[in-house]
mmCIF file of C-alpha atoms in Angstrom:
data_model
loop_
_atom_site.group_PDB
_atom_site.id
_atom_site.type_symbol
_atom_site.label_atom_id
_atom_site.label_comp_id
_atom_site.label_asym_id
_atom_site.label_seq_id
_atom_site.Cartn_x
_atom_site.Cartn_y
_atom_site.Cartn_z
ATOM 1 C CA PHE U 1 -25.747 26.505 -13.875
ATOM 2 C CA TYR U 2 -25.185 25.188 -10.349
ATOM 3 C CA LEU U 3 -28.809 24.072 -10.102
ATOM 4 C CA ILE U 4 -28.409 22.066 -13.304
ATOM 5 C CA LYS U 5 -25.072 20.660 -12.070
ATOM 6 C CA ASN U 6 -26.582 19.571 -8.750
ATOM 7 C CA LYS U 7 -29.556 17.926 -10.464
ATOM 8 C CA LEU U 8 -27.215 15.993 -12.754
ATOM 9 C CA LEU U 9 -25.057 14.897 -9.766
ATOM 10 C CA ASP U 10 -28.166 13.897 -7.758
ATOM 11 C CA ARG U 11 -29.306 11.673 -10.605
ATOM 12 C CA GLY U 12 -25.934 9.844 -10.497
ATOM 13 C CA GLU U 13 -26.240 9.309 -6.745
ATOM 14 C CA ARG U 14 -29.408 7.278 -7.246
ATOM 15 C CA LEU U 15 -27.290 4.433 -8.581
ATOM 16 C CA ASP U 16 -26.278 2.661 -5.337
ATOM 17 C CA LYS U 17 -23.754 0.228 -6.787
ATOM 18 C CA SER U 18 -22.258 2.045 -9.752
ATOM 19 C CA PHE U 19 -22.242 5.649 -8.425
ATOM 20 C CA PRO U 20 -18.434 5.743 -7.843
ATOM 21 C CA TYR U 21 -17.819 4.982 -11.523
ATOM 22 C CA ILE U 22 -20.585 7.316 -12.719
ATOM 23 C CA SER U 23 -18.891 10.008 -10.632
ATOM 24 C CA SER U 24 -15.459 9.159 -12.042
ATOM 25 C CA LEU U 25 -16.179 8.512 -15.732
ATOM 26 C CA VAL U 26 -18.933 11.078 -16.243
ATOM 27 C CA PHE U 27 -18.115 13.850 -13.745
ATOM 28 C CA GLY U 28 -14.335 13.402 -13.326
ATOM 29 C CA ASN U 29 -14.460 12.843 -9.555
ATOM 30 C CA ASN U 30 -12.483 9.874 -8.230
ATOM 31 C CA ASN U 31 -13.181 10.624 -4.564
ATOM 32 C CA TYR U 32 -15.840 7.918 -4.334
ATOM 33 C CA LEU U 33 -13.661 5.102 -5.701
ATOM 34 C CA ASP U 34 -12.266 2.655 -3.141
ATOM 35 C CA GLU U 35 -8.731 3.584 -2.139
ATOM 36 C CA ASP U 36 -7.405 0.031 -2.666
ATOM 37 C CA VAL U 37 -8.902 -0.040 -6.146
ATOM 38 C CA LEU U 38 -7.367 3.333 -7.001
ATOM 39 C CA VAL U 39 -3.946 2.144 -5.781
ATOM 40 C CA SER U 40 -4.190 -0.967 -7.951
ATOM 41 C CA TYR U 41 -5.133 1.126 -11.011
ATOM 42 C CA ARG U 42 -2.266 3.496 -10.385
ATOM 43 C CA GLU U 43 0.330 0.737 -9.817
ATOM 44 C CA ASN U 44 -0.861 -1.102 -12.910
ATOM 45 C CA GLY U 45 -0.438 2.101 -14.920
ATOM 46 C CA ILE U 46 -4.104 2.352 -15.983
ATOM 47 C CA SER U 47 -5.359 5.163 -13.696
ATOM 48 C CA HIS U 48 -5.369 7.519 -16.681
ATOM 49 C CA LEU U 49 -8.472 5.716 -17.900
ATOM 50 C CA PHE U 50 -10.432 7.134 -14.966
ATOM 51 C CA ALA U 51 -9.395 10.734 -15.581
ATOM 52 C CA ILE U 52 -11.718 12.355 -18.151
ATOM 53 C CA SER U 53 -9.613 13.021 -21.211
ATOM 54 C CA GLY U 54 -9.768 13.309 -24.967
ATOM 55 C CA LEU U 55 -11.204 9.782 -25.147
ATOM 56 C CA HIS U 56 -14.247 10.684 -23.042
ATOM 57 C CA ILE U 57 -14.709 14.027 -24.777
ATOM 58 C CA SER U 58 -14.626 12.282 -28.184
ATOM 59 C CA VAL U 59 -17.375 9.845 -27.092
ATOM 60 C CA PHE U 60 -19.600 12.684 -25.866
ATOM 61 C CA ILE U 61 -18.984 14.772 -29.008
ATOM 62 C CA MET U 62 -19.736 11.746 -31.238
ATOM 63 C CA ILE U 63 -23.047 11.053 -29.447
ATOM 64 C CA ILE U 64 -24.184 14.694 -29.667
ATOM 65 C CA SER U 65 -23.045 14.974 -33.308
ATOM 66 C CA VAL U 66 -24.975 11.846 -34.350
ATOM 67 C CA PHE U 67 -28.103 13.201 -32.611
ATOM 68 C CA LEU U 68 -27.772 16.651 -34.245
ATOM 69 C CA ASP U 69 -27.198 15.038 -37.650
ATOM 70 C CA LYS U 70 -30.357 12.974 -37.212
ATOM 71 C CA ILE U 71 -32.429 16.141 -36.717
ATOM 72 C CA ARG U 72 -30.578 17.820 -39.629
ATOM 73 C CA VAL U 73 -28.918 20.722 -37.814
ATOM 74 C CA ASN U 74 -26.515 22.618 -40.104
ATOM 75 C CA ASN U 75 -22.756 22.525 -39.457
ATOM 76 C CA ILE U 76 -22.433 26.088 -38.031
ATOM 77 C CA ILE U 77 -25.202 25.639 -35.448
ATOM 78 C CA LYS U 78 -23.947 22.128 -34.645
ATOM 79 C CA SER U 79 -20.415 23.452 -33.989
ATOM 80 C CA PHE U 80 -21.833 26.260 -31.801
ATOM 81 C CA ILE U 81 -23.854 23.701 -29.750
ATOM 82 C CA LEU U 82 -20.750 21.462 -29.371
ATOM 83 C CA ILE U 83 -18.651 24.421 -28.127
ATOM 84 C CA LEU U 84 -21.343 25.408 -25.599
ATOM 85 C CA PHE U 85 -21.528 21.773 -24.423
ATOM 86 C CA LEU U 86 -17.755 21.611 -23.943
ATOM 87 C CA LEU U 87 -17.717 24.873 -21.956
ATOM 88 C CA PHE U 88 -20.531 23.615 -19.735
ATOM 89 C CA TYR U 89 -18.895 20.198 -19.365
ATOM 90 C CA MET U 90 -15.639 21.809 -18.189
ATOM 91 C CA PHE U 91 -17.708 23.644 -15.575
ATOM 92 C CA LEU U 92 -19.496 20.415 -14.683
ATOM 93 C CA THR U 93 -16.185 18.670 -13.961
ATOM 94 C CA ASN U 94 -14.792 21.595 -11.937
ATOM 95 C CA PHE U 95 -12.335 22.457 -14.709
ATOM 96 C CA SER U 96 -10.175 19.427 -13.932
ATOM 97 C CA MET U 97 -6.882 19.606 -15.767
ATOM 98 C CA SER U 98 -7.384 16.708 -18.212
ATOM 99 C CA VAL U 99 -10.901 17.977 -19.144
ATOM 100 C CA LEU U 100 -9.527 21.534 -19.534
ATOM 101 C CA ARG U 101 -6.863 20.362 -21.921
ATOM 102 C CA ALA U 102 -9.203 18.113 -23.944
ATOM 103 C CA GLY U 103 -12.016 20.687 -23.940
ATOM 104 C CA ILE U 104 -9.993 23.687 -25.052
ATOM 105 C CA PHE U 105 -8.102 21.635 -27.645
ATOM 106 C CA THR U 106 -11.396 20.279 -29.058
ATOM 107 C CA ILE U 107 -12.923 23.779 -29.214
ATOM 108 C CA LEU U 108 -9.865 25.012 -31.118
ATOM 109 C CA LEU U 109 -10.193 22.040 -33.509
ATOM 110 C CA ILE U 110 -13.885 22.894 -34.121
ATOM 111 C CA ILE U 111 -13.052 26.591 -34.797
ATOM 112 C CA ASN U 112 -10.216 25.537 -37.071
ATOM 113 C CA LYS U 113 -12.653 23.375 -39.047
ATOM 114 C CA ILE U 114 -15.489 25.938 -39.236
ATOM 115 C CA PHE U 115 -13.308 28.765 -40.595
ATOM 116 C CA LYS U 116 -11.078 26.415 -42.626
ATOM 117 C CA LEU U 117 -7.963 27.906 -41.056
ATOM 118 C CA GLU U 118 -5.926 24.730 -41.725
ATOM 119 C CA ILE U 119 -3.783 25.229 -38.632
ATOM 120 C CA PRO U 120 -1.790 22.042 -37.785
ATOM 121 C CA SER U 121 -3.038 20.087 -34.767
ATOM 122 C CA VAL U 122 0.322 20.493 -33.004
ATOM 123 C CA ASN U 123 -0.023 24.286 -33.128
ATOM 124 C CA LEU U 124 -3.560 24.081 -31.764
ATOM 125 C CA LEU U 125 -2.340 21.881 -28.886
ATOM 126 C CA LEU U 126 0.417 24.407 -28.134
ATOM 127 C CA LEU U 127 -2.156 27.231 -28.258
ATOM 128 C CA ALA U 128 -4.277 25.304 -25.741
ATOM 129 C CA PHE U 129 -1.110 24.971 -23.604
ATOM 130 C CA VAL U 130 -0.511 28.746 -23.758
ATOM 131 C CA ILE U 131 -4.137 29.539 -22.816
ATOM 132 C CA ILE U 132 -4.041 27.249 -19.755
ATOM 133 C CA VAL U 133 -0.609 28.414 -18.558
ATOM 134 C CA PHE U 134 -1.402 32.087 -19.184
ATOM 135 C CA ASN U 135 -4.547 31.675 -17.030
ATOM 136 C CA ASN U 136 -2.545 30.079 -14.226
ATOM 137 C CA PRO U 137 1.237 29.448 -14.561
ATOM 138 C CA LEU U 138 1.114 27.072 -11.526
ATOM 139 C CA ASN U 139 -0.758 24.604 -13.737
ATOM 140 C CA LEU U 140 2.732 23.598 -14.957
ATOM 141 C CA ASN U 141 3.180 21.784 -11.639
ATOM 142 C CA ASN U 142 0.010 19.741 -12.090
ATOM 143 C CA VAL U 143 0.820 16.074 -12.810
ATOM 144 C CA GLY U 144 -2.327 15.602 -14.886
ATOM 145 C CA PHE U 145 -1.379 18.656 -16.962
ATOM 146 C CA GLN U 146 2.103 17.218 -17.601
ATOM 147 C CA TYR U 147 0.786 13.768 -18.521
ATOM 148 C CA SER U 148 -1.993 15.086 -20.726
ATOM 149 C CA PHE U 149 0.014 17.564 -22.811
ATOM 150 C CA LEU U 150 3.178 15.535 -23.202
ATOM 151 C CA VAL U 151 1.515 12.285 -24.248
ATOM 152 C CA THR U 152 -0.930 14.077 -26.589
ATOM 153 C CA LEU U 153 1.935 16.043 -28.184
ATOM 154 C CA PHE U 154 3.920 12.848 -28.956
ATOM 155 C CA LEU U 155 0.820 11.016 -30.246
ATOM 156 C CA ILE U 156 0.111 13.855 -32.685
ATOM 157 C CA ILE U 157 3.721 14.259 -33.884
ATOM 158 C CA PHE U 158 4.303 10.513 -34.385
ATOM 159 C CA SER U 159 0.748 9.599 -35.500
ATOM 160 C CA ASP U 160 2.228 8.101 -38.719
ATOM 161 C CA LEU U 161 3.617 5.197 -36.656
ATOM 162 C CA PHE U 162 0.129 3.846 -35.870
ATOM 163 C CA ASN U 163 -2.376 5.468 -38.235
ATOM 164 C CA GLY U 164 -3.561 3.123 -40.936
ATOM 165 C CA LYS U 165 -1.915 0.097 -39.272
ATOM 166 C CA GLY U 166 -3.582 -2.980 -37.785
ATOM 167 C CA LYS U 167 -5.712 -2.446 -34.671
ATOM 168 C CA ILE U 168 -3.603 -4.580 -32.330
ATOM 169 C CA TYR U 169 -0.339 -3.092 -33.669
ATOM 170 C CA SER U 170 -1.713 0.453 -33.331
ATOM 171 C CA LEU U 171 -2.949 -0.233 -29.802
ATOM 172 C CA PHE U 172 0.513 -1.554 -28.848
ATOM 173 C CA ILE U 173 2.365 1.425 -30.358
ATOM 174 C CA VAL U 174 0.076 3.966 -28.669
ATOM 175 C CA SER U 175 0.428 2.171 -25.325
ATOM 176 C CA PHE U 176 4.214 1.810 -25.739
ATOM 177 C CA MET U 177 4.607 5.471 -26.731
ATOM 178 C CA ALA U 178 2.396 6.735 -23.857
ATOM 179 C CA PHE U 179 4.398 4.615 -21.383
ATOM 180 C CA LEU U 180 7.794 5.913 -22.610
ATOM 181 C CA VAL U 181 6.697 9.586 -22.734
ATOM 182 C CA SER U 182 5.153 9.496 -19.269
ATOM 183 C CA TYR U 183 8.029 7.504 -17.682
ATOM 184 C CA PRO U 184 9.966 10.535 -16.279
ATOM 185 C CA ILE U 185 6.742 12.081 -14.856
ATOM 186 C CA THR U 186 5.779 8.799 -13.205
ATOM 187 C CA VAL U 187 9.211 8.184 -11.720
ATOM 188 C CA ASN U 188 9.691 11.759 -10.482
ATOM 189 C CA ASN U 189 6.275 11.823 -8.777
ATOM 190 C CA PHE U 190 5.767 8.267 -7.559
ATOM 191 C CA ASN U 191 9.276 6.713 -7.593
ATOM 192 C CA GLN U 192 7.836 3.516 -9.013
ATOM 193 C CA VAL U 193 7.027 2.178 -12.483
ATOM 194 C CA ASN U 194 5.322 -0.984 -13.695
ATOM 195 C CA PHE U 195 6.885 -2.187 -16.967
ATOM 196 C CA LEU U 196 3.915 -4.459 -17.635
ATOM 197 C CA SER U 197 1.596 -1.455 -17.935
ATOM 198 C CA VAL U 198 2.215 -1.385 -21.709
ATOM 199 C CA ILE U 199 0.624 -4.851 -21.928
ATOM 200 C CA TYR U 200 -2.073 -4.094 -19.392
ATOM 201 C CA ASN U 201 -3.224 -1.015 -21.328
ATOM 202 C CA MET U 202 -3.733 -3.077 -24.467
ATOM 203 C CA PHE U 203 -6.506 -4.967 -22.609
ATOM 204 C CA PHE U 204 -7.882 -2.297 -20.263
ATOM 205 C CA VAL U 205 -8.103 0.553 -22.807
ATOM 206 C CA PRO U 206 -10.583 -1.286 -25.109
ATOM 207 C CA TYR U 207 -12.494 -2.650 -22.105
ATOM 208 C CA VAL U 208 -13.007 0.815 -20.568
ATOM 209 C CA SER U 209 -13.367 2.696 -23.880
ATOM 210 C CA PHE U 210 -15.746 0.406 -25.765
ATOM 211 C CA LEU U 211 -17.602 -1.349 -22.948
ATOM 212 C CA LEU U 212 -17.452 0.351 -19.559
ATOM 213 C CA LEU U 213 -17.682 4.038 -20.629
ATOM 214 C CA PRO U 214 -20.639 3.621 -23.075
ATOM 215 C CA PHE U 215 -22.413 1.344 -20.605
ATOM 216 C CA THR U 216 -21.845 3.914 -17.843
ATOM 217 C CA LEU U 217 -23.510 6.621 -19.949
ATOM 218 C CA LEU U 218 -26.377 4.234 -20.738
ATOM 219 C CA CYS U 219 -26.765 3.339 -17.079
ATOM 220 C CA TYR U 220 -26.836 7.075 -16.157
ATOM 221 C CA ILE U 221 -29.792 7.541 -18.555
ATOM 222 C CA PHE U 222 -31.475 4.247 -17.568
ATOM 223 C CA PRO U 223 -30.749 3.614 -13.846
ATOM 224 C CA CYS U 224 -32.416 0.184 -14.047
ATOM 225 C CA LEU U 225 -29.167 -1.100 -15.627
ATOM 226 C CA ASP U 226 -27.241 -0.460 -12.453
ATOM 227 C CA SER U 227 -26.728 -4.155 -11.560
ATOM 228 C CA PHE U 228 -25.512 -4.989 -15.082
ATOM 229 C CA LEU U 229 -22.966 -2.185 -15.008
ATOM 230 C CA TYR U 230 -21.797 -3.267 -11.549
ATOM 231 C CA PHE U 231 -21.100 -6.763 -12.950
ATOM 232 C CA PHE U 232 -18.591 -5.294 -15.490
ATOM 233 C CA ILE U 233 -17.105 -3.051 -12.752
ATOM 234 C CA GLN U 234 -16.469 -6.084 -10.540
ATOM 235 C CA LYS U 235 -14.690 -7.900 -13.398
ATOM 236 C CA LEU U 236 -12.476 -4.831 -13.946
ATOM 237 C CA GLU U 237 -11.610 -4.440 -10.255
ATOM 238 C CA ASN U 238 -10.900 -8.153 -9.764
ATOM 239 C CA ALA U 239 -8.574 -8.200 -12.819
ATOM 240 C CA SER U 240 -6.788 -5.081 -11.550
ATOM 241 C CA HIS U 241 -6.277 -6.542 -8.068
ATOM 242 C CA PHE U 242 -4.980 -9.800 -9.521
ATOM 243 C CA LEU U 243 -2.515 -8.092 -11.884
ATOM 244 C CA ASN U 244 -1.399 -5.752 -9.094
ATOM 245 C CA SER U 245 -0.314 -8.830 -7.105
ATOM 246 C CA ILE U 246 2.321 -9.513 -9.795
ATOM 247 C CA SER U 247 5.167 -7.406 -8.394
ATOM 248 C CA ILE U 248 8.178 -8.710 -10.319
ATOM 249 C CA PHE U 249 7.952 -5.927 -12.932
ATOM 250 C CA LYS U 250 7.198 -3.131 -10.433
ATOM 251 C CA VAL U 251 10.487 -1.299 -10.036
ATOM 252 C CA SER U 252 11.409 1.504 -7.667
ATOM 253 C CA MET U 253 13.491 4.227 -9.325
ATOM 254 C CA CYS U 254 15.205 7.343 -8.059
ATOM 255 C CA LYS U 255 14.192 10.769 -9.445
ATOM 256 C CA MET U 256 15.649 11.900 -12.760
ATOM 257 C CA ASN U 257 17.591 15.175 -12.912
ATOM 258 C CA VAL U 258 17.313 17.641 -15.852
ATOM 259 C CA LEU U 259 20.328 16.151 -17.692
ATOM 260 C CA MET U 260 18.836 12.646 -17.447
ATOM 261 C CA ILE U 261 15.407 13.851 -18.645
ATOM 262 C CA VAL U 262 16.899 15.687 -21.657
ATOM 263 C CA SER U 263 19.035 12.633 -22.540
ATOM 264 C CA TYR U 264 16.052 10.332 -22.157
ATOM 265 C CA PHE U 265 13.805 12.366 -24.465
ATOM 266 C CA ALA U 266 16.626 12.686 -26.982
ATOM 267 C CA ILE U 267 16.809 8.885 -27.131
ATOM 268 C CA ILE U 268 13.029 8.271 -27.448
ATOM 269 C CA CYS U 269 12.646 11.042 -30.051
ATOM 270 C CA GLN U 270 15.375 9.417 -32.139
ATOM 271 C CA LEU U 271 13.722 6.027 -31.570
ATOM 272 C CA PHE U 272 10.372 7.272 -32.963
ATOM 273 C CA PHE U 273 11.927 9.290 -35.811
ATOM 274 C CA LYS U 274 14.045 6.310 -36.942
ATOM 275 C CA TRP U 275 11.357 3.683 -36.143
ATOM 276 C CA SER U 276 11.355 2.205 -39.658
ATOM 277 C CA LYS U 277 15.156 2.056 -40.066
ATOM 278 C CA CYS U 278 17.246 1.848 -36.913
ATOM 279 C CA LYS U 279 14.809 1.212 -34.065
ATOM 280 C CA ILE U 280 16.928 -1.720 -32.755
ATOM 281 C CA LYS U 281 19.887 0.587 -32.122
ATOM 282 C CA TYR U 282 17.824 3.123 -30.208
ATOM 283 C CA LEU U 283 15.911 0.426 -28.326
ATOM 284 C CA PHE U 284 19.255 -0.914 -27.166
ATOM 285 C CA LEU U 285 20.253 2.640 -26.016
ATOM 286 C CA LEU U 286 16.904 2.994 -24.236
ATOM 287 C CA VAL U 287 17.288 -0.321 -22.404
ATOM 288 C CA LEU U 288 20.867 0.634 -21.432
ATOM 289 C CA PHE U 289 19.585 3.990 -20.093
ATOM 290 C CA LEU U 290 16.885 2.255 -18.035
ATOM 291 C CA ILE U 291 19.385 -0.256 -16.587
ATOM 292 C CA LEU U 292 21.748 2.601 -15.577
ATOM 293 C CA HIS U 293 18.816 4.463 -14.037
ATOM 294 C CA TYR U 294 17.797 1.369 -12.060
ATOM 295 C CA PHE U 295 21.224 1.099 -10.463
ATOM 296 C CA MET U 296 21.472 4.772 -9.546
ATOM 297 C CA PRO U 297 21.262 5.249 -5.782
ATOM 298 C CA PHE U 298 18.471 7.142 -4.039
ATOM 299 C CA LYS U 299 19.543 10.357 -2.340
ATOM 300 C CA ASN U 300 19.310 9.978 1.428
ATOM 301 C CA ASN U 301 18.280 13.423 2.703
ATOM 302 C CA ASP U 302 16.626 12.100 5.838
ATOM 303 C CA TYR U 303 13.493 14.198 5.518
ATOM 304 C CA VAL U 304 9.872 13.671 4.627
#
């Protein structure tokens, strides 16, 4: 397995210009990305696009499924091959937290479909949560773990708000929901939030999902496309640096205590549950909460 892994990594290293993004988007390793670029992604609220997640797993599963359908493999064998691929891919990416969550959840979805168990997706997500935490309870402290499970949970529960709607509207709702759900995690870990990240994600998510990621996979198979891929990478980095220079909506916030976090999630849950009827009232409450949070003083403990 390690021999195969090293051969796959060596192939990526042959791409002189695009290797950092091959390493990030295919193998889940951001260590080769330029530090300034990573900072700009993080401060713009789009760094999640460069952590392998359900989006990347879905693309890989779709490609393999189409290939297996072309050669007419039956559903049981196809599902078995997909599960083996996911297990190997988790190993390939060093069991990074976002891949672990997406991989285990997808395996459970496949098993659920094969045996027609009809278990709700929320329960399967919670089962994936239990498996990961049972294996190592300290995973609860992992920021990627917190982001991944919390955002996915809300997107599943409130999927009616964007399923079957227009593409732009759905993209905005998903971006808005992900921003609100991840807000306490962002503030408590980085003490800064960019309120424009909702808008930024509406442009960067399609760019990375439908252009950069597929082109990266294509470039990995055909290294001669390295320069073309690098052209799109430069456009992405330049746009991120430019948007990061807009600092008016970057706000420093103090950490939220347990009472604040509970109150916050109570407000956003009510907002999503009552979206069709009284969203204005709960949006007003949410804005009021954020204003109060902004004016709360930082604790001065005089330690690093």
